[in-house]
């Protein structure tokens, strides 16, 4: 609007205000806008705009708290995402094979392999620990068959690697070199052994007689001045009826 028109409007407003007092209705249209501007000169300072936002102290504190939470969350995520060093473990297959190899070598060095033949449940090769007795080999072979007499076997005798154990059957004579002339005092091949002149080694070579029983035979001969008959063998501790039946045709007096 022109300056003259604006001056005229203001003069009219003043007249109306003076005539009607404070109860006059507010002007409308362009007059109302002009009236508002003239009545409140500082209204232009409160018009909305970019600089009108003021959060106040509480708003600033709230924004600071939110910013702190965001910073802490970012720091925690960065801490968890850092790289970790993990220890390297050997493959399971290699460790297992090493253990099995060690056990196999240890067991091989502490075992004996003996052959059990004759009247047993499972004849053949059996494995027993080092230092095992004859009874252990019989147990590994399933034990003797029912009715087989094992009284001639010494169950407490220690075994040697590669030994042959015959149960219930007289083993065939082992082939040996051609026999030369028999030494003095030794029986001829195939002849009966004289109990009154036999040595400890000769008695030990008899079937079913070990070094312990051979020593008992010598002790009995020394105590009684010799054997008067083959039947006196029954008086030696450790010789029962079954063992006597096996020895009576192999010895003489």
Short mmCIF file of C-alpha atoms in Angstrom, two decimals:
data_model
loop_
_atom_site.label_atom_id
_atom_site.label_comp_id
_atom_site.label_asym_id
_atom_site.label_seq_id
_atom_site.Cartn_x
_atom_site.Cartn_y
_atom_site.Cartn_z
CA UNK A 1 0.00 0.00 0.00
CA UNK A 2 1.12 3.60 -0.63
CA UNK A 3 2.43 5.76 2.15
CA UNK A 4 -0.50 8.16 1.88
CA UNK A 5 -2.99 5.35 2.15
CA UNK A 6 -1.21 3.89 5.18
CA UNK A 7 -1.27 7.31 6.90
CA UNK A 8 -4.96 7.62 6.18
CA UNK A 9 -5.66 4.19 7.65
CA UNK A 10 -3.82 5.01 10.84
CA UNK A 11 -5.72 8.26 11.26
CA UNK A 12 -9.03 6.42 10.86
CA UNK A 13 -7.99 3.85 13.44
CA UNK A 14 -7.10 6.52 15.93
CA UNK A 15 -10.44 8.20 15.42
CA UNK A 16 -12.34 5.00 15.85
CA UNK A 17 -10.39 4.12 18.98
CA UNK A 18 -10.99 7.47 20.50
CA UNK A 19 -14.70 7.28 19.67
CA UNK A 20 -15.49 3.70 20.77
CA UNK A 21 -12.92 3.09 23.55
CA UNK A 22 -11.28 -0.36 24.16
CA UNK A 23 -14.43 -2.38 23.27
CA UNK A 24 -14.20 -1.68 19.56
CA UNK A 25 -14.05 -4.80 17.41
CA UNK A 26 -10.74 -5.56 15.84
CA UNK A 27 -10.28 -4.44 12.26
CA UNK A 28 -10.17 -7.00 9.53
CA UNK A 29 -8.24 -7.44 6.35
CA UNK A 30 -5.52 -5.00 5.51
CA UNK A 31 -6.69 -2.65 8.17
CA UNK A 32 -6.22 -5.35 10.85
CA UNK A 33 -2.70 -6.09 9.67
CA UNK A 34 -1.80 -2.46 9.71
CA UNK A 35 -3.36 -2.07 13.11
CA UNK A 36 -1.38 -4.96 14.55
CA UNK A 37 1.84 -3.58 13.20
CA UNK A 38 1.19 -0.11 14.53
CA UNK A 39 -0.06 -1.35 17.91
CA UNK A 40 2.96 -3.65 18.60
CA UNK A 41 6.14 -2.39 16.97
CA UNK A 42 8.23 -5.37 18.46
CA UNK A 43 6.07 -8.00 16.83
CA UNK A 44 8.52 -8.32 13.97
CA UNK A 45 11.16 -9.52 16.45
CA UNK A 46 8.99 -12.52 17.50
CA UNK A 47 8.18 -13.79 14.03
CA UNK A 48 9.06 -17.47 13.49
CA UNK A 49 12.39 -18.18 11.74
CA UNK A 50 15.64 -20.21 11.92
CA UNK A 51 16.86 -18.51 15.09
CA UNK A 52 13.62 -18.87 17.05
CA UNK A 53 14.45 -22.49 18.45
CA UNK A 54 15.71 -22.37 22.04
CA UNK A 55 15.76 -25.81 23.84
CA UNK A 56 16.65 -24.34 27.19
CA UNK A 57 18.82 -25.92 29.89
CA UNK A 58 16.78 -29.11 30.20
CA UNK A 59 16.88 -29.66 26.47
CA UNK A 60 20.64 -29.17 26.38
CA UNK A 61 21.09 -31.73 29.19
CA UNK A 62 18.86 -34.25 27.41
CA UNK A 63 20.80 -33.84 24.17
CA UNK A 64 24.10 -34.25 26.03
CA UNK A 65 22.84 -37.48 27.68
CA UNK A 66 21.75 -38.90 24.32
CA UNK A 67 25.12 -38.04 22.78
CA UNK A 68 26.93 -39.75 25.69
CA UNK A 69 24.88 -42.94 25.25
CA UNK A 70 25.67 -43.00 21.53
CA UNK A 71 29.40 -42.58 22.21
CA UNK A 72 29.43 -45.38 24.80
CA UNK A 73 27.54 -47.73 22.48
CA UNK A 74 29.99 -47.06 19.66
CA UNK A 75 32.95 -47.67 21.98
CA UNK A 76 31.47 -51.00 23.17
CA UNK A 77 30.84 -52.19 19.63
CA UNK A 78 34.41 -51.27 18.64
CA UNK A 79 35.78 -53.20 21.69
CA UNK A 80 33.85 -56.34 20.82
CA UNK A 81 34.86 -56.16 17.16
CA UNK A 82 38.60 -56.14 17.92
CA UNK A 83 40.59 -59.20 16.60
CA UNK A 84 41.31 -62.08 19.03
CA UNK A 85 44.29 -64.46 18.93
CA UNK A 86 43.24 -68.13 19.18
CA UNK A 87 45.68 -70.97 20.10
CA UNK A 88 46.46 -73.46 17.34
CA UNK A 89 45.77 -77.09 18.31
CA UNK A 90 47.27 -80.03 16.42
CA UNK A 91 44.89 -82.08 14.23
CA UNK A 92 43.06 -84.82 16.09
CA UNK A 93 44.16 -87.50 13.64
CA UNK A 94 47.86 -86.85 14.18
CA UNK A 95 47.55 -86.82 17.98
CA UNK A 96 45.55 -90.08 17.94
CA UNK A 97 48.00 -91.83 15.63
CA UNK A 98 50.91 -90.79 17.87
CA UNK A 99 49.20 -92.22 20.95
CA UNK A 100 48.31 -95.48 19.18
CA UNK A 101 51.87 -95.88 17.89
CA UNK A 102 53.29 -95.30 21.37
CA UNK A 103 50.92 -97.86 22.88
CA UNK A 104 51.70 -100.41 20.19
CA UNK A 105 55.45 -100.14 20.69
CA UNK A 106 55.07 -100.34 24.47
CA UNK A 107 52.83 -103.42 24.27
CA UNK A 108 55.13 -105.13 21.77
CA UNK A 109 58.12 -104.73 24.07
CA UNK A 110 56.26 -106.16 27.08
CA UNK A 111 54.64 -109.28 25.54
CA UNK A 112 55.64 -112.90 24.97
CA UNK A 113 54.40 -115.05 22.12
CA UNK A 114 54.15 -118.74 22.93
CA UNK A 115 52.58 -121.69 21.12
CA UNK A 116 50.06 -123.87 22.93
CA UNK A 117 49.33 -127.23 21.28
CA UNK A 118 47.60 -130.44 22.22
CA UNK A 119 44.32 -130.90 24.00
CA UNK A 120 43.27 -127.28 24.66
CA UNK A 121 40.19 -125.37 23.55
CA UNK A 122 42.04 -122.84 21.35
CA UNK A 123 45.42 -124.22 20.27
CA UNK A 124 47.78 -121.86 18.50
CA UNK A 125 49.81 -118.76 19.25
CA UNK A 126 48.88 -116.76 22.34
CA UNK A 127 50.23 -113.48 23.70
CA UNK A 128 50.97 -113.12 27.40
CA UNK A 129 52.72 -110.33 29.34
CA UNK A 130 56.40 -110.62 30.13
CA UNK A 131 56.98 -112.66 33.26
CA UNK A 132 53.81 -114.73 32.76
CA UNK A 133 53.51 -118.30 34.00
CA UNK A 134 52.46 -121.47 32.23
CA UNK A 135 49.00 -121.18 33.79
CA UNK A 136 48.55 -117.81 32.06
CA UNK A 137 49.26 -119.36 28.66
CA UNK A 138 46.76 -122.15 29.30
CA UNK A 139 44.11 -119.60 30.24
CA UNK A 140 44.82 -117.61 27.08
CA UNK A 141 44.33 -120.80 25.04
CA UNK A 142 40.92 -121.41 26.61
CA UNK A 143 42.10 -124.02 29.14
CA UNK A 144 42.52 -127.79 28.71
CA UNK A 145 39.75 -129.98 27.35
CA UNK A 146 37.58 -131.87 29.86
CA UNK A 147 39.27 -134.96 31.24
CA UNK A 148 42.81 -133.95 30.25
CA UNK A 149 45.37 -134.50 33.00
CA UNK A 150 47.64 -131.47 33.42
CA UNK A 151 49.31 -132.69 36.62
CA UNK A 152 52.57 -133.21 34.75
CA UNK A 153 52.71 -129.54 33.79
CA UNK A 154 54.17 -127.02 36.20
CA UNK A 155 51.68 -124.11 36.22
CA UNK A 156 54.11 -121.84 38.08
CA UNK A 157 56.90 -122.13 35.52
CA UNK A 158 57.89 -118.86 33.86
CA UNK A 159 57.50 -118.71 30.11
CA UNK A 160 60.06 -117.75 27.49
CA UNK A 161 59.31 -116.05 24.19
CA UNK A 162 58.77 -118.55 21.35
CA UNK A 163 58.18 -121.50 23.69
CA UNK A 164 56.04 -124.52 22.76
CA UNK A 165 53.63 -125.88 25.38
CA UNK A 166 52.09 -129.31 24.68
CA UNK A 167 49.06 -130.28 26.75
CA UNK A 168 47.97 -133.92 27.12
CA UNK A 169 50.24 -135.18 24.33
CA UNK A 170 53.83 -136.41 24.57
CA UNK A 171 55.83 -134.23 22.19
CA UNK A 172 57.98 -136.00 19.60
CA UNK A 173 61.71 -135.98 20.26
CA UNK A 174 63.43 -132.98 18.79
CA UNK A 175 65.93 -133.74 16.05
CA UNK A 176 69.50 -133.21 17.18
CA UNK A 177 73.03 -133.88 16.07
CA UNK A 178 74.34 -137.40 15.74
CA UNK A 179 75.07 -138.68 19.21
CA UNK A 180 78.67 -139.55 19.95
CA UNK A 181 79.89 -141.89 22.61
CA UNK A 182 78.08 -141.36 25.86
CA UNK A 183 80.16 -139.81 28.65
CA UNK A 184 81.01 -141.88 31.66
CA UNK A 185 78.07 -142.28 33.99
CA UNK A 186 75.53 -141.06 31.42
CA UNK A 187 72.84 -143.47 30.23
CA UNK A 188 72.94 -144.66 26.65
CA UNK A 189 70.34 -143.18 24.28
CA UNK A 190 67.01 -144.85 24.91
CA UNK A 191 68.17 -146.42 28.18
CA UNK A 192 66.49 -145.77 31.52
CA UNK A 193 68.06 -143.17 33.83
CA UNK A 194 69.56 -144.52 37.04
CA UNK A 195 68.08 -142.59 39.95
CA UNK A 196 71.07 -143.31 42.17
CA UNK A 197 73.64 -141.88 39.73
CA UNK A 198 71.68 -139.26 37.79
CA UNK A 199 72.75 -135.65 37.98
CA UNK A 200 70.54 -132.62 38.55
CA UNK A 201 70.61 -131.74 34.82
CA UNK A 202 69.64 -135.30 33.81
CA UNK A 203 66.72 -135.37 36.23
CA UNK A 204 65.62 -131.92 35.08
CA UNK A 205 65.49 -133.22 31.48
CA UNK A 206 62.85 -135.83 32.37
CA UNK A 207 59.31 -134.91 31.24
CA UNK A 208 57.32 -133.18 33.95
CA UNK A 209 60.39 -132.70 36.17
CA UNK A 210 61.73 -129.20 36.63
CA UNK A 211 64.72 -127.97 38.55
CA UNK A 212 62.77 -127.80 41.81
CA UNK A 213 61.52 -131.38 41.62
CA UNK A 214 64.91 -132.64 40.46
CA UNK A 215 66.49 -131.06 43.54
CA UNK A 216 63.90 -132.83 45.75
CA UNK A 217 64.82 -136.19 44.17
CA UNK A 218 68.49 -135.60 44.93
CA UNK A 219 67.66 -134.54 48.49
CA UNK A 220 65.64 -137.73 49.05
CA UNK A 221 68.51 -139.85 47.65
CA UNK A 222 71.00 -138.19 50.00
CA UNK A 223 68.74 -138.54 53.04
CA UNK A 224 67.92 -142.23 52.45
CA UNK A 225 71.19 -143.42 50.95
CA UNK A 226 69.73 -143.93 47.50
CA UNK A 227 66.62 -145.47 45.97
CA UNK A 228 65.94 -149.11 46.68
CA UNK A 229 63.27 -149.31 44.00
CA UNK A 230 61.68 -147.13 41.37
CA UNK A 231 58.53 -147.09 43.49
CA UNK A 232 60.37 -144.98 46.06
CA UNK A 233 59.75 -142.00 43.80
CA UNK A 234 56.26 -141.85 45.29
CA UNK A 235 57.89 -140.72 48.55
CA UNK A 236 59.31 -137.57 46.94
CA UNK A 237 57.22 -134.50 47.60
CA UNK A 238 55.57 -133.37 44.36
CA UNK A 239 55.40 -136.76 42.62
CA UNK A 240 51.87 -138.10 42.55
CA UNK A 241 50.37 -141.12 40.86
CA UNK A 242 50.03 -139.46 37.46
CA UNK A 243 53.61 -138.21 37.40
CA UNK A 244 54.93 -141.55 38.68
CA UNK A 245 53.16 -143.38 35.85
CA UNK A 246 54.93 -141.09 33.41
CA UNK A 247 58.40 -141.57 34.99
CA UNK A 248 58.45 -145.22 36.02
CA UNK A 249 59.44 -146.50 32.56
CA UNK A 250 62.12 -143.82 32.10
CA UNK A 251 64.14 -144.46 35.29
CA UNK A 252 65.75 -147.39 37.04
CA UNK A 253 67.85 -148.16 40.14
#
